[in-house]
Amino acid sequence: MTGAQAAAAALRCEAVRCVFGIPGAQNNDLWDAFKAYEVPYMLVAHEASASVMADASARATGEVGVFSVVPGPGLTNCLTGIGEALYDSVPIVGIVTDIDRAANAPVGQVHGLPNEALLRPVVKALFTVRHQAEIPGAIFQAFRVARSGEPGPVGVMIPYPFFNEVWDYDHAPPPPLPVPFDEAAYQRIVGHLRDRRKRIGIYAGVGCAEAGPSLAAVAEALQAPVATSVSGKGVIPDAHPLAVGWGYGKQGTRAAEKAFQDVDLVLAVGVRYSEVSTANYAIPKTDVIHVDINPENLGRNVPTLHCLCSDSRVFLDRLLGDVATICRPPAPALVQKIQNLRQVDRCEARTVKIEPCVDPMYFLSQLRCVLGPEELIFVDVTASTHWASETVEVQASRRYFTPSDNQSMGWAIPASIGAQRVRPDRHVVCVTGDGCFLMSAMELSSAARLGLPVKFFVFDDGAYHYMQMLQEPVYRRTTATEIAHIDYAAFAKGVGVGYNQIASNADVVPGIQRTFGLAGPILTHVRVSYDGREIRWLSALRSHYINELSNRQKVRLAARIGVRAVTPKDDSD
């Protein structure tokens, strides 16, 4: 085979659902081999979308996502999406072409940036091919590493001359990497859980995505309320009697905050305690036992009693084997309390509080009601992202998606398209903001070209409102937050997607139903306002930020606010 054929054959061995990207001068041989070997592929509108779509493909299926781009700008355009996969623990493999790196290679080659140096900081591992014989082995190893431990992105860099070189290949996929487990640490954890005087709460992250039934069974044995991180939404069904929503501090749902006030010991499983999920580490001080597959995450952001490096499912299944020693009697009062708290949260979300435009939280609550339990929702980085985390309830993993930790604006548009490409059996919804829309809107042309029926909802208030909420209380003005007006109807027509508009709360349910009644990809323009509701995450962030300031910094902040309040100047832009 040629090196290009070997690469395509290796991807076919891995049963890749789709390779996302754009062919270029240095990898045309590879893309031709994709076609010859019947490896599914998708042309994207912008290379930045290639890694995002691979990320979304992995999130939606639980399999490794794949993208392929040329070096130089192809790679640099993909770095943001690769970083999102790294921070959100998503297994993707990037097949990145490189220039000719031979000793006698000419200088001044096109796309000749230091591609290895650019890629290495944002991947778990980088396999650089030095001979065409290494191509399939490098790809197999990349898939193994991407899936193992804490999942993440892996790069395979192949200088383009190797695609035309021929070799007699005979490579078998390598066996899976071993899963660590410290028996002594596990027994210490069981010793704490055995003490029935301790009231346990479970904080679960995306590391539990494949361990949902085991997680629910352990929670029932411990009679423990279960809160999740943002990316962990769905690891326990929101309908479960012990599920309290996301977070367990002031940044999460009220149900989670109040339920965890009675907890003596938090069992944190498959979760990092990242900045976003904790509102800048505003975590209540409670004893914590931390279990995670990545030893670098253990005990880093919160003090812990004990840590265990383990796969979440392996740990939870072991606990179920010791269930007789850790179980608690049924606690109907706890279940009733959780039910009451969650009902208050639901009523709060479903009560209109913002007029005359659409109330985003009300919209999100109604969107969830209209959708079935199996449908996929992608939410972008907007002022309403945290309302979505509170309001959108899901009944299993891989139903709710947002760029949790790298927070890439514009991520949800290409992500939803990539997910629809590999999950044609599901309805896919994208909720984005007008600012995010500016960053990736042309990708709607890809949905139109392929007839991918994603339903895109754009929240429009004419500004980067998230930044306004952060700036105004501190500076008493906003800077560089007002954005251009977009004619969404004309844009939809221009890229070939259907159009709908929702301009009032009264039209929310009919408007959502109209969107789903239309075939193909639809852009729905939603006129929103953010004035009139608290964003709990933002309130927790501000409170924690002020508490962390030194006295001198607090005086400076108060002085600035005082001066600008007395002498207001209308210079917001």
Short mmCIF file of C-alpha atoms in Angstrom, two decimals, residues 20-22 42-47 49-50 53 413-414 417-418 420-421 440-454 456 491 495-497 521:
data_model
loop_
_atom_site.label_atom_id
_atom_site.label_comp_id
_atom_site.label_asym_id
_atom_site.label_seq_id
_atom_site.Cartn_x
_atom_site.Cartn_y
_atom_site.Cartn_z
CA PHE A 20 -14.07 15.94 9.29
CA GLY A 21 -11.88 18.41 7.48
CA ILE A 22 -10.81 20.06 4.23
CA MET A 42 -17.33 15.40 5.59
CA LEU A 43 -16.12 18.64 4.03
CA VAL A 44 -16.44 21.53 6.50
CA ALA A 45 -16.77 25.22 5.65
CA HIS A 46 -13.91 26.32 7.93
CA GLU A 47 -11.01 24.27 9.25
CA SER A 49 -14.90 23.40 12.58
CA ALA A 50 -13.05 20.18 11.75
CA MET A 53 -17.06 18.38 14.75
CA ILE A 413 -22.91 25.52 15.61
CA PRO A 414 -20.24 23.22 14.10
CA ILE A 417 -23.68 19.74 12.74
CA GLY A 418 -20.94 17.19 13.44
CA GLN A 420 -26.05 15.26 13.40
CA ARG A 421 -23.68 13.81 10.78
CA SER A 440 -19.08 30.26 13.04
CA ALA A 441 -22.31 31.10 11.18
CA MET A 442 -20.97 30.16 7.73
CA GLU A 443 -20.91 26.54 8.86
CA LEU A 444 -24.69 26.55 8.41
CA SER A 445 -23.90 26.27 4.70
CA SER A 446 -22.48 22.79 5.42
CA ALA A 447 -25.74 21.74 7.05
CA ALA A 448 -27.62 23.07 4.04
CA ARG A 449 -25.30 21.35 1.56
CA LEU A 450 -25.73 17.96 3.20
CA GLY A 451 -29.35 18.40 4.29
CA LEU A 452 -28.47 17.87 7.95
CA PRO A 453 -31.68 18.87 9.80
CA VAL A 454 -30.15 20.67 12.78
CA PHE A 456 -30.46 26.37 15.19
CA PHE A 491 -28.65 35.20 6.04
CA VAL A 495 -26.82 29.97 2.96
CA GLY A 496 -29.82 27.84 2.02
CA VAL A 497 -31.47 27.04 5.36
CA PRO A 521 -31.86 22.74 8.79
#
